[in-house]
Tab-separated table of C-alpha atoms and ligand atoms in Angstrom:
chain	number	residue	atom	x	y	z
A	278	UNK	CA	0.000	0.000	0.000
A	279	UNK	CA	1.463	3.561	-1.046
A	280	UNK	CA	1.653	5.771	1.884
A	281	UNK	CA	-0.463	9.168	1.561
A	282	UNK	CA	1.181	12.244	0.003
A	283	UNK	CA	1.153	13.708	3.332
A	284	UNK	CA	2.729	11.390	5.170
A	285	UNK	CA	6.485	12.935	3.072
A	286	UNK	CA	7.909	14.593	5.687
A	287	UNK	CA	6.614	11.889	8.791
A	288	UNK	CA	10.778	10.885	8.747
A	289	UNK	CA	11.764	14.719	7.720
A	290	UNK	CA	10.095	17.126	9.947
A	291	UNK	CA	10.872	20.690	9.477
A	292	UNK	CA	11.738	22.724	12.858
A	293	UNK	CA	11.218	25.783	12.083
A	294	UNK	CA	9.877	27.928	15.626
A	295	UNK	CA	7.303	29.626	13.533
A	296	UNK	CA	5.557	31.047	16.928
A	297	UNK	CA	8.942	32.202	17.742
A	298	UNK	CA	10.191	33.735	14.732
A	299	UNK	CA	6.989	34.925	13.283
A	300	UNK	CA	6.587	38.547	12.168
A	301	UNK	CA	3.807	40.924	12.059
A	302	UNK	CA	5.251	42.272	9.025
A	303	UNK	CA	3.252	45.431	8.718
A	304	UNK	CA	4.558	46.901	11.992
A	305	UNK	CA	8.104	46.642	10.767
A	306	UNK	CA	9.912	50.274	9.758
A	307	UNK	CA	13.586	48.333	9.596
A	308	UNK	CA	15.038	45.262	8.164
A	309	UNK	CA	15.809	43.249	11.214
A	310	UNK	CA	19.341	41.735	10.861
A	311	UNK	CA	17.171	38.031	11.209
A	312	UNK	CA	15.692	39.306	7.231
A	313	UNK	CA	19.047	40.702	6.102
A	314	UNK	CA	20.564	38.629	3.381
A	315	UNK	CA	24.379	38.641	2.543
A	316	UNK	CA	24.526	40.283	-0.919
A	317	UNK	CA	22.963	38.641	-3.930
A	318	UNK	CA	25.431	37.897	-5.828
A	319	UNK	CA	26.136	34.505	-6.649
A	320	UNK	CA	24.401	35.337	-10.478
A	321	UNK	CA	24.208	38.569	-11.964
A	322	UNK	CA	21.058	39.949	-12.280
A	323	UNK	CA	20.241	39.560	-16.413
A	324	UNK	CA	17.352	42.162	-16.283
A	325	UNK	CA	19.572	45.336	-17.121
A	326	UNK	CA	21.623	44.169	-20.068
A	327	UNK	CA	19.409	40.907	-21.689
A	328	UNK	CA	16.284	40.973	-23.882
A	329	UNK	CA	15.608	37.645	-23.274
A	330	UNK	CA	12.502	37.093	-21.787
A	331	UNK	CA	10.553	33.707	-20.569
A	332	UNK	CA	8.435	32.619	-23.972
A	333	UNK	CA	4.457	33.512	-23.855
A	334	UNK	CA	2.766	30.872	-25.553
A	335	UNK	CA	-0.711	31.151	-26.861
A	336	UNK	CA	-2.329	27.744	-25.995
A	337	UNK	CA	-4.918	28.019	-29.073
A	338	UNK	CA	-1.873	28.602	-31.227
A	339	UNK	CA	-1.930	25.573	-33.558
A	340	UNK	CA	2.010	25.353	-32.951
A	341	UNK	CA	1.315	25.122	-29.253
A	342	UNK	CA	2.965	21.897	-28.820
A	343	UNK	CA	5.889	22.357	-30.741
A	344	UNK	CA	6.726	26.254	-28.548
A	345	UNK	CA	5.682	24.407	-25.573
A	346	UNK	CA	8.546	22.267	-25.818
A	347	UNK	CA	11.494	24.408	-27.433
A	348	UNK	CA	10.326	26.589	-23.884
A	349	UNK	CA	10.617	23.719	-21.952
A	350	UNK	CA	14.119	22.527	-23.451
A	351	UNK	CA	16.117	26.056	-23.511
A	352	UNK	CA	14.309	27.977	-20.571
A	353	UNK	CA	12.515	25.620	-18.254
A	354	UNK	CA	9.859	27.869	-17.992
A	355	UNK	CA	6.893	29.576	-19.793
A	356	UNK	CA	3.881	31.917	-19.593
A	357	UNK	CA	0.628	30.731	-21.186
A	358	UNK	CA	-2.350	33.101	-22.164
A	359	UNK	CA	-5.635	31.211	-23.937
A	360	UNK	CA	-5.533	28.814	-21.184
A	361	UNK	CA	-9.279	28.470	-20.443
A	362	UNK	CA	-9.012	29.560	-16.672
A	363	UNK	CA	-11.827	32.508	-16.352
A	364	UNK	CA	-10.116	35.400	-14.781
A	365	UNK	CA	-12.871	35.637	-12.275
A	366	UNK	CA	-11.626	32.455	-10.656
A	367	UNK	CA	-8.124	34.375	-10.892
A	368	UNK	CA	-9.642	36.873	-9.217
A	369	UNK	CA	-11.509	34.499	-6.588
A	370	UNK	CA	-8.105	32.952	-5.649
A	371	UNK	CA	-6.555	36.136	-5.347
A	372	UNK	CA	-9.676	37.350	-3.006
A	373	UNK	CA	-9.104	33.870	-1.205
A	374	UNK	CA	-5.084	34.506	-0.455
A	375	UNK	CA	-5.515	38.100	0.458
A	376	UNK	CA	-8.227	37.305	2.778
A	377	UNK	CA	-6.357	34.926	4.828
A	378	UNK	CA	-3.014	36.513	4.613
A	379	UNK	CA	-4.431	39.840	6.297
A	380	UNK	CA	-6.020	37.794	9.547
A	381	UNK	CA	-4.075	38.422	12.818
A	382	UNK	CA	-1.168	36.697	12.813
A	383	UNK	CA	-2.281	35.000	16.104
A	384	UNK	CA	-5.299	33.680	14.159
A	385	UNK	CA	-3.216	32.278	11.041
A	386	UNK	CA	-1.498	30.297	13.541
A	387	UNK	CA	-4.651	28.033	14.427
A	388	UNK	CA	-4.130	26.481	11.424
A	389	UNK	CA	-0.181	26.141	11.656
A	390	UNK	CA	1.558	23.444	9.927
A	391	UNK	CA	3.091	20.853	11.992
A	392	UNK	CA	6.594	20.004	11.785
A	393	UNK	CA	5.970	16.991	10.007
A	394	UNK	CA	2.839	17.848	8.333
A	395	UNK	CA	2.468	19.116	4.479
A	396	UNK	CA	-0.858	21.591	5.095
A	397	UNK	CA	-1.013	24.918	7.081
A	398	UNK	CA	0.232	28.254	7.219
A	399	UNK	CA	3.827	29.095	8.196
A	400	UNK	CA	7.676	29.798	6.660
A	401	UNK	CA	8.503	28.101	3.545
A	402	UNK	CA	9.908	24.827	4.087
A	403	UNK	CA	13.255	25.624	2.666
A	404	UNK	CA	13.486	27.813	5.599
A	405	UNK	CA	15.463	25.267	7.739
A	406	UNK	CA	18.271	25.600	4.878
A	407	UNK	CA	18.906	29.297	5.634
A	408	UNK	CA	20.468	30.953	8.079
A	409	UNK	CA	18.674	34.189	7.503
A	410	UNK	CA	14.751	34.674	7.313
A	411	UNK	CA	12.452	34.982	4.082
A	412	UNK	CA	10.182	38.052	4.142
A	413	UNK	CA	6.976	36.109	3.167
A	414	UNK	CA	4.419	33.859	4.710
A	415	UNK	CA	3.021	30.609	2.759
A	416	UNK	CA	-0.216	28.144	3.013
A	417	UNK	CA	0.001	25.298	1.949
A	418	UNK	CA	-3.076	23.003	1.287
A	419	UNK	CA	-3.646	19.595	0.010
A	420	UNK	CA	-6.871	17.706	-0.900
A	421	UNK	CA	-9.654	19.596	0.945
A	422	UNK	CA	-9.189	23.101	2.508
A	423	UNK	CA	-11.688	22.211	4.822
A	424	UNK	CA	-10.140	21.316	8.160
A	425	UNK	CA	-7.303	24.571	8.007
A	426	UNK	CA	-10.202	26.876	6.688
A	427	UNK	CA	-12.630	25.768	10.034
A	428	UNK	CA	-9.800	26.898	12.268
A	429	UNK	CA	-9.010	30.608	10.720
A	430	UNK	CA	-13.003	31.227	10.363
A	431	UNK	CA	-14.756	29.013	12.705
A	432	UNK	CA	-18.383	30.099	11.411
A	433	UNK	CA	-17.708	31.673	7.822
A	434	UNK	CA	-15.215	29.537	5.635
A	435	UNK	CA	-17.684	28.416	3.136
A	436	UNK	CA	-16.568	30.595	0.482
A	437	UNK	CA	-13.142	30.043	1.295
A	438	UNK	CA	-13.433	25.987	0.499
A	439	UNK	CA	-15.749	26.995	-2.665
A	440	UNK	CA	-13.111	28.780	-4.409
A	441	UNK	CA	-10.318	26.276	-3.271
A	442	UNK	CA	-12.227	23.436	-4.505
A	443	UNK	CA	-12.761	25.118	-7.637
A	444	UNK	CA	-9.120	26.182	-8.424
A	445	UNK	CA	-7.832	23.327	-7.586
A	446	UNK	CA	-9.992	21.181	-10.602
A	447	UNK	CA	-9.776	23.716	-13.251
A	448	UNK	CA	-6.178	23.559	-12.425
A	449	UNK	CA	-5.634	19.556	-12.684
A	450	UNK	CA	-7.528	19.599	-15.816
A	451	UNK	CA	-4.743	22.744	-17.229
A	452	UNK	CA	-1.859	20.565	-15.635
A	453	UNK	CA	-3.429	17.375	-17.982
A	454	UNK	CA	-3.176	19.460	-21.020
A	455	UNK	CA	0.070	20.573	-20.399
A	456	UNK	CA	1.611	17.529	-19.638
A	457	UNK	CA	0.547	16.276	-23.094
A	458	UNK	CA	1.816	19.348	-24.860
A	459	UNK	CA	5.180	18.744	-22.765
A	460	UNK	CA	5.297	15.868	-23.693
A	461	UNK	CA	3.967	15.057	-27.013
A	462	UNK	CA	6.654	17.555	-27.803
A	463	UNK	CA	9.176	14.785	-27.074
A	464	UNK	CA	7.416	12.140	-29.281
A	465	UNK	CA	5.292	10.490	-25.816
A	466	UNK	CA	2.136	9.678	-26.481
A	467	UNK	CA	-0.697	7.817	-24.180
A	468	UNK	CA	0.758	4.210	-24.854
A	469	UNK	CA	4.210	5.025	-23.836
A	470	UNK	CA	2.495	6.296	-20.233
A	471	UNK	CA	1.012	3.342	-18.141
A	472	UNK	CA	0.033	5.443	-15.615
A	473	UNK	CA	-1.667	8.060	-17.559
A	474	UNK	CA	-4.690	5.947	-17.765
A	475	UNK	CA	-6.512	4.972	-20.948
A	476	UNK	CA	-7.786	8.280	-21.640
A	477	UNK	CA	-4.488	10.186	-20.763
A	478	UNK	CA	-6.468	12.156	-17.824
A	479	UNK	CA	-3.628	11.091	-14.773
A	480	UNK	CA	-6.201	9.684	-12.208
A	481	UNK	CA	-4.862	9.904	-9.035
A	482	UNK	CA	-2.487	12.472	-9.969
A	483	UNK	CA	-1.491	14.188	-6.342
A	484	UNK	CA	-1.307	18.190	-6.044
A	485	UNK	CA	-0.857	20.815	-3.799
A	486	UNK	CA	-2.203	24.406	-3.584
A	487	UNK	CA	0.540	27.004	-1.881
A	488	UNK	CA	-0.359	30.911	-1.367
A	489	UNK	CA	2.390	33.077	-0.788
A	490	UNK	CA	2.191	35.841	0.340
A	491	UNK	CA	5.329	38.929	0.485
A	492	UNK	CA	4.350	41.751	2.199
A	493	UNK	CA	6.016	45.110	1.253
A	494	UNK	CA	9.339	45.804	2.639
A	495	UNK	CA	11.187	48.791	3.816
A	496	UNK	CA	14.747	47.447	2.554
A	497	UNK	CA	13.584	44.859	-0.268
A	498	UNK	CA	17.631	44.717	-1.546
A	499	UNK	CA	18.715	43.152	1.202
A	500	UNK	CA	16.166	40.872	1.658
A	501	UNK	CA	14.475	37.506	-0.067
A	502	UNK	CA	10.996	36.529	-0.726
A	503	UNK	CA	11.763	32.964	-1.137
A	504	UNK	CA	15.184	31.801	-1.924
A	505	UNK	CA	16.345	29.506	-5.152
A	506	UNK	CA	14.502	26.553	-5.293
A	507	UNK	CA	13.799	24.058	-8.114
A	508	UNK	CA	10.000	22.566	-7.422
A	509	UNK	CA	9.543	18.896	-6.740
A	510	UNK	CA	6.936	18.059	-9.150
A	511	UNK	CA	5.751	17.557	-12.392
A	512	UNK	CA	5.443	20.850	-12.931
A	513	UNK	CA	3.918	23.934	-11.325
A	514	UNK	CA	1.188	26.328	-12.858
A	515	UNK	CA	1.972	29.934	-10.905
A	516	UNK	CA	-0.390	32.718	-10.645
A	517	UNK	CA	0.925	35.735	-9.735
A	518	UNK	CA	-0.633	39.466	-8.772
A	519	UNK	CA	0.273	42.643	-10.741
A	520	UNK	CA	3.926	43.020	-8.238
A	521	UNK	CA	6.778	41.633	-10.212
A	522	UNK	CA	8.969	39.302	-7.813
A	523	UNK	CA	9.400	36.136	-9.921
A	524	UNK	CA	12.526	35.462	-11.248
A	525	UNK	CA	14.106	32.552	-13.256
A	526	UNK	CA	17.722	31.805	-13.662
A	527	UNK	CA	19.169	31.051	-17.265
A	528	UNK	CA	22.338	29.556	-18.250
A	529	UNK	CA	24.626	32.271	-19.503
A	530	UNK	CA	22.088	35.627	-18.437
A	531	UNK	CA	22.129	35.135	-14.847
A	532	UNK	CA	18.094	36.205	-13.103
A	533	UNK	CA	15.079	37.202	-15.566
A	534	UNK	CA	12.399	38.597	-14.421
A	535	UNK	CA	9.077	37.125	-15.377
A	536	UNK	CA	6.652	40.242	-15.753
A	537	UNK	CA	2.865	39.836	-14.607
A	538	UNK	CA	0.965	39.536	-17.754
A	539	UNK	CA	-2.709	39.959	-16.550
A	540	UNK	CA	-4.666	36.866	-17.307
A	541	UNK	CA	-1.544	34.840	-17.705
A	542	UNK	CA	-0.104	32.026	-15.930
A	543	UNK	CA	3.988	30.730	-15.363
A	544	UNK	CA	4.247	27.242	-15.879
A	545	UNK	CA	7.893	25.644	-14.708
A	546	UNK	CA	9.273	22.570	-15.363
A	547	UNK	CA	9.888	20.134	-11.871
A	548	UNK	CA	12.303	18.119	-10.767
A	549	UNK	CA	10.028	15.219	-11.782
A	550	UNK	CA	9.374	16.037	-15.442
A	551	UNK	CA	13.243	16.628	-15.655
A	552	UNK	CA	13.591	13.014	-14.324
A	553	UNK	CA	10.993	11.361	-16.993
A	554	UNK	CA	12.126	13.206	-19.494
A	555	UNK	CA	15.634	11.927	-18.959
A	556	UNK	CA	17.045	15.560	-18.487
A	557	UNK	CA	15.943	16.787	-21.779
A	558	UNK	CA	13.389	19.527	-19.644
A	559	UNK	CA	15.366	21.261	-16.995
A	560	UNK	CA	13.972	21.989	-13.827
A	561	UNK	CA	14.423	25.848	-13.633
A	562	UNK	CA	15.984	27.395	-10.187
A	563	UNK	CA	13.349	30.455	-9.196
A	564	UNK	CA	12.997	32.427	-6.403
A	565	UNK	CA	11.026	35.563	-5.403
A	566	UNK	CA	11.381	39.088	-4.883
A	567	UNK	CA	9.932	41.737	-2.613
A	568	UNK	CA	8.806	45.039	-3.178
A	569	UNK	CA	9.022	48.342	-1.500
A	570	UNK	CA	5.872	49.719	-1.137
A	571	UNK	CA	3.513	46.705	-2.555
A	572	UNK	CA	2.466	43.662	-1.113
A	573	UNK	CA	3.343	40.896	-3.908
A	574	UNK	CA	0.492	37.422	-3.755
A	575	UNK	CA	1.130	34.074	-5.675
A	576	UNK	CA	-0.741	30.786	-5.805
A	577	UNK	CA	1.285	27.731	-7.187
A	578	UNK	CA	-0.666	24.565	-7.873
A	579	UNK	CA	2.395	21.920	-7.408
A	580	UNK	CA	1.155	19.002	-9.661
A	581	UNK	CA	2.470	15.433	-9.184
A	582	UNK	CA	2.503	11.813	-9.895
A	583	UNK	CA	-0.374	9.430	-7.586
A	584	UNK	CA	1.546	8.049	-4.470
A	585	UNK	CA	2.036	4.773	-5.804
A	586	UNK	CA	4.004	5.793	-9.057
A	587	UNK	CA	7.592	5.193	-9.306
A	588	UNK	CA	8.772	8.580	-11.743
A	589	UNK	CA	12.042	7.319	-13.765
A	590	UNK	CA	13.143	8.431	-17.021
A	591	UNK	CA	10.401	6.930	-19.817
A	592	UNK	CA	12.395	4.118	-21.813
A	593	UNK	CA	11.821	5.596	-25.250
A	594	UNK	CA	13.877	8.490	-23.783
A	595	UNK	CA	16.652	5.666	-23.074
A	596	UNK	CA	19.058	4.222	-25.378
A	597	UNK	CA	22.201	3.342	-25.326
A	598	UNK	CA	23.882	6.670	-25.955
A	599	UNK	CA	21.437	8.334	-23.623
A	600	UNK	CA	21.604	6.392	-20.674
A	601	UNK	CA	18.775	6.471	-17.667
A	602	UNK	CA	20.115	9.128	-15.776
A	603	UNK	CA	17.959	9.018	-12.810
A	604	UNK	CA	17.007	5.699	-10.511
A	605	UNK	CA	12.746	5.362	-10.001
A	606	UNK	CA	11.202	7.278	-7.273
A	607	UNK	CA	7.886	8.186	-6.099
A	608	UNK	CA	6.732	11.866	-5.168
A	609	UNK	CA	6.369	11.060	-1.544
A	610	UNK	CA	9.644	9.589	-1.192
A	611	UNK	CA	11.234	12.538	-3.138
A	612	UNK	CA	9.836	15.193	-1.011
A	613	UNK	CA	11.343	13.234	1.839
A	614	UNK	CA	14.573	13.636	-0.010
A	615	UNK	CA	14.159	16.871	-0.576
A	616	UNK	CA	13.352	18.018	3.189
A	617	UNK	CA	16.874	16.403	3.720
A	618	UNK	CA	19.013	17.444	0.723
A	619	UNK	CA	17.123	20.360	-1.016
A	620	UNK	CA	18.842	21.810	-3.889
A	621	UNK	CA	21.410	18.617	-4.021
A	622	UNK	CA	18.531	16.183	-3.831
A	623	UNK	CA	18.111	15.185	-7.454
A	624	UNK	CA	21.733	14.793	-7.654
A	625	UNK	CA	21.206	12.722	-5.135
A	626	UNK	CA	19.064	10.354	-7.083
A	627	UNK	CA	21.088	10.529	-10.396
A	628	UNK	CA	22.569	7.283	-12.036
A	629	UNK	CA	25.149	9.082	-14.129
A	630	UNK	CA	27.870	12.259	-13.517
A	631	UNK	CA	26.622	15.004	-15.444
A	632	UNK	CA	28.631	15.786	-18.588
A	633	UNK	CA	29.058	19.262	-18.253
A	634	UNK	CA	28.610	20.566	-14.917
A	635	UNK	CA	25.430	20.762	-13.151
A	636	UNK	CA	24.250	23.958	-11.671
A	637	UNK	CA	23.662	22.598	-8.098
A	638	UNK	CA	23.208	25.744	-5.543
A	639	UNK	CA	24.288	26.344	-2.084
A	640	UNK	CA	24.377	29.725	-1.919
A	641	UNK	CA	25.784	31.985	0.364
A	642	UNK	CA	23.426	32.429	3.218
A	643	UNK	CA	22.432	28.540	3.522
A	644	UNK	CA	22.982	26.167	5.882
A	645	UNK	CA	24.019	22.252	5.690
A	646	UNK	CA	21.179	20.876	7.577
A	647	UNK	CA	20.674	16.735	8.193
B	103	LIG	C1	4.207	19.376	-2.454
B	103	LIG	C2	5.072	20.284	-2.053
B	103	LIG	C3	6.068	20.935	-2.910
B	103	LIG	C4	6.683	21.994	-1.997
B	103	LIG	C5	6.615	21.339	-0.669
B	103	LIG	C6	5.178	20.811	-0.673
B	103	LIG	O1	5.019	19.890	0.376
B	103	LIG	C7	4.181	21.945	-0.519
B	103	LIG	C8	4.778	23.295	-0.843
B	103	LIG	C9	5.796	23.275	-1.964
B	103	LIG	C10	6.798	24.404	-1.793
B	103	LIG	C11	6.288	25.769	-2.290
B	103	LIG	C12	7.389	26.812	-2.059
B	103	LIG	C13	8.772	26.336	-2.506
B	103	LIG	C14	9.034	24.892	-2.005
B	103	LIG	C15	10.458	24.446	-2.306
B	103	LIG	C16	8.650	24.814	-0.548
B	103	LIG	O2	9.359	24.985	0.413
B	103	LIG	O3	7.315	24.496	-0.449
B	103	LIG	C17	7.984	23.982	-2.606
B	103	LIG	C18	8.108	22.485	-2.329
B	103	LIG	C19	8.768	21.723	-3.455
B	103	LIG	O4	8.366	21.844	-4.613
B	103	LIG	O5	9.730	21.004	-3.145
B	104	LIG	O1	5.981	33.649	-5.627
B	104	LIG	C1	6.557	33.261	-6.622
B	104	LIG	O2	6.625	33.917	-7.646
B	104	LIG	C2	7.239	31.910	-6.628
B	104	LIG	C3	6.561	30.891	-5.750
B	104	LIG	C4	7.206	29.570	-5.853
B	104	LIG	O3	8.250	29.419	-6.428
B	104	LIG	C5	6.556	28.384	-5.252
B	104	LIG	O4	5.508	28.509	-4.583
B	104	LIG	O5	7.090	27.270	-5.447
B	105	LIG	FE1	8.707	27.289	-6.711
């Protein structure tokens, strides 16, 4: 029997003192030295002297497929417009976020996650990695909203849950399509997929929702919204307000800024897809940015395998001058990997040395944790 999603970090709990270290950001007038980040430096930011920009692809472009995956190859990431979610449920998420990040901090923490639990408010995960302190607050929720929404608003959640619920299937049914796009690009169709299900829809695919919230901040250069991660899954579909914050790292440039395009969403390739697709897709290293005067909201909808799926590199991806590069693992056991290892964990799981180098982070300002 496949353990539950959830049960990923039962051997990996994070300890991070949230009651101890958490902020009422909005009383704040000056960085405290626990939020002030060593200079950024490790990559140069590519926003003053690059035109590059992340491709926007058009999903009712009939050449959808074929941009989908040149994005995927050379930048990791994308933004799609045309994507069939209605901009009121944009909206409705947005309205859902903002309403519980602005709740008393006292109240948020009801519904705190526990140290080995995946749902709940509190500091990113990667927190434990860092010696200094991300100026943002995340929720994380898997499944049904339900129990975490009851504890914020004891007597007036309802709306809460409805607009959960609702994002969360329009989303899986955006994630299917764009998992076939991804990878039809690479010649995979619904045969070559045993887990994909007759039909190609991914039942039992897991997910998670995460809002993230970064408030504004009176010295946003020296501090970090959330620090460079790759994500763990499939791939994630990203929402974010009108505040920029989101930026990418390419090869060569150094960080891009990914501008809000109203109505659009950023899709980024996971450490998963970069495992099935035998490292053809990179998983792209993002992190966010704060703002001075404006109070930045995403929602990520972090799409993965079901439990009980082993995720190697698909076998008409293998040959013998493309070796598997990656040994099979399942989402639950990755995350656990991840809680340990973070940005080294899918070298951690790879067959093969790289051939030429392998960006692999540990930036200034982390920690060796584990
Ligand atoms: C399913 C998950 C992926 C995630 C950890 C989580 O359990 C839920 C939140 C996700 C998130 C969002 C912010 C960045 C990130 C690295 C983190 O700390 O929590 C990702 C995790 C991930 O993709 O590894
Ligand atoms: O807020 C953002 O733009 C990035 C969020 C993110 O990377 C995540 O939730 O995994
Ligand atoms: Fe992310």
């Amino acid at each position: 029997m496949p353990g539950r999603l959830s049960d990923a970090y039962r051997n990996h709990p994070v300890h991070v003192h949230v009651h101890d270290k958490h902020l009422d950001f909005n009383s704040v007038q000056e960085l405290p030295d626990s939020y002030a980040w060593a200079p950024l430096d490790e990559y140069p930011s590519g926003d003053s002297f690059s035109a590059e920009s992340v491709p926007v692809i058009d999903l009712t472009d009939p050449n959808a497929m074929k941009l989908v995956g040149h994005a995927c190859k050379t930048w990791g990431a994308f933004q799609v417009t045309n994507h069939g979610i209605d901009t009121s449920l944009l909206d409705d998420i947005e309205w859902a976020g903002r309403s519980l990040f602005s709740l008393p901090v006292q109240q948020k923490l009801k519904a705190a996650r526990s140290p080995d639990g995946m749902s709940g408010y509190g500091l990113a995960r990667i927190s434990s990695f860092f010696s200094k302190l991300m100026w943002s607050e995340g929720f994380t929720i898997v499944g049904s909203p339900l129990e975490h929404a009851r504890q914020l608003w004891p007597n007036d959640h309802s709306k809460f849950c409805d607009v959960v619920e609702e994002y969360e299937k329009e989303m899986k049914t955006l994630a299917t399509r764009l998992m076939w796009l991804m990878l039809g690009s690479l010649g995979i169709s619904k045969e070559d997929i045993k887990w994909a299900g007759p039909k190609g829809e991914f039942k039992g695919a897991c997910a998670a929702v995460q809002l993230n919230s970064y408030p504004a901040c009176p010295d946003p250069d020296r501090a970090m919204g959330l620090a460079a991660h790759t994500d763990s899954t499939l791939l994630t579909i990203l929402y974010q307000n009108s505040t920029s914050g989101l930026q990418v790292l390419r090869e060569g440039t150094g960080w891009v800024t990914v501008p809000p395009i109203p109505g659009a969403l950023v899709i980024n390739i996971g450490d998963l897809l970069h495992i099935l697709s035998n490292g053809s897709y990179p998983s792209v290293l993002h992190r966010a940015m704060v703002n001075r005067t404006k109070h930045r909201l995403s929602i990520a909808y972090l799409y993965g395998p079901p439990n009980s799926v082993h995720i190697s590199p698909l076998s008409k991806l293998v040959d013998p001058s493309h070796p598997p590069l990656y040994r099979p693992i399942t989402w639950s056991e990755y995350l656990g990997t991840k809680a340990k290892h973070f940005n080294k964990a899918l070298s951690s799981v790879r067959l093969c040395a790289p051939l030429n180098g392998f960006i692999d982070t540990n930036d200034n300002n982390s920690v060796e944790v584990g």
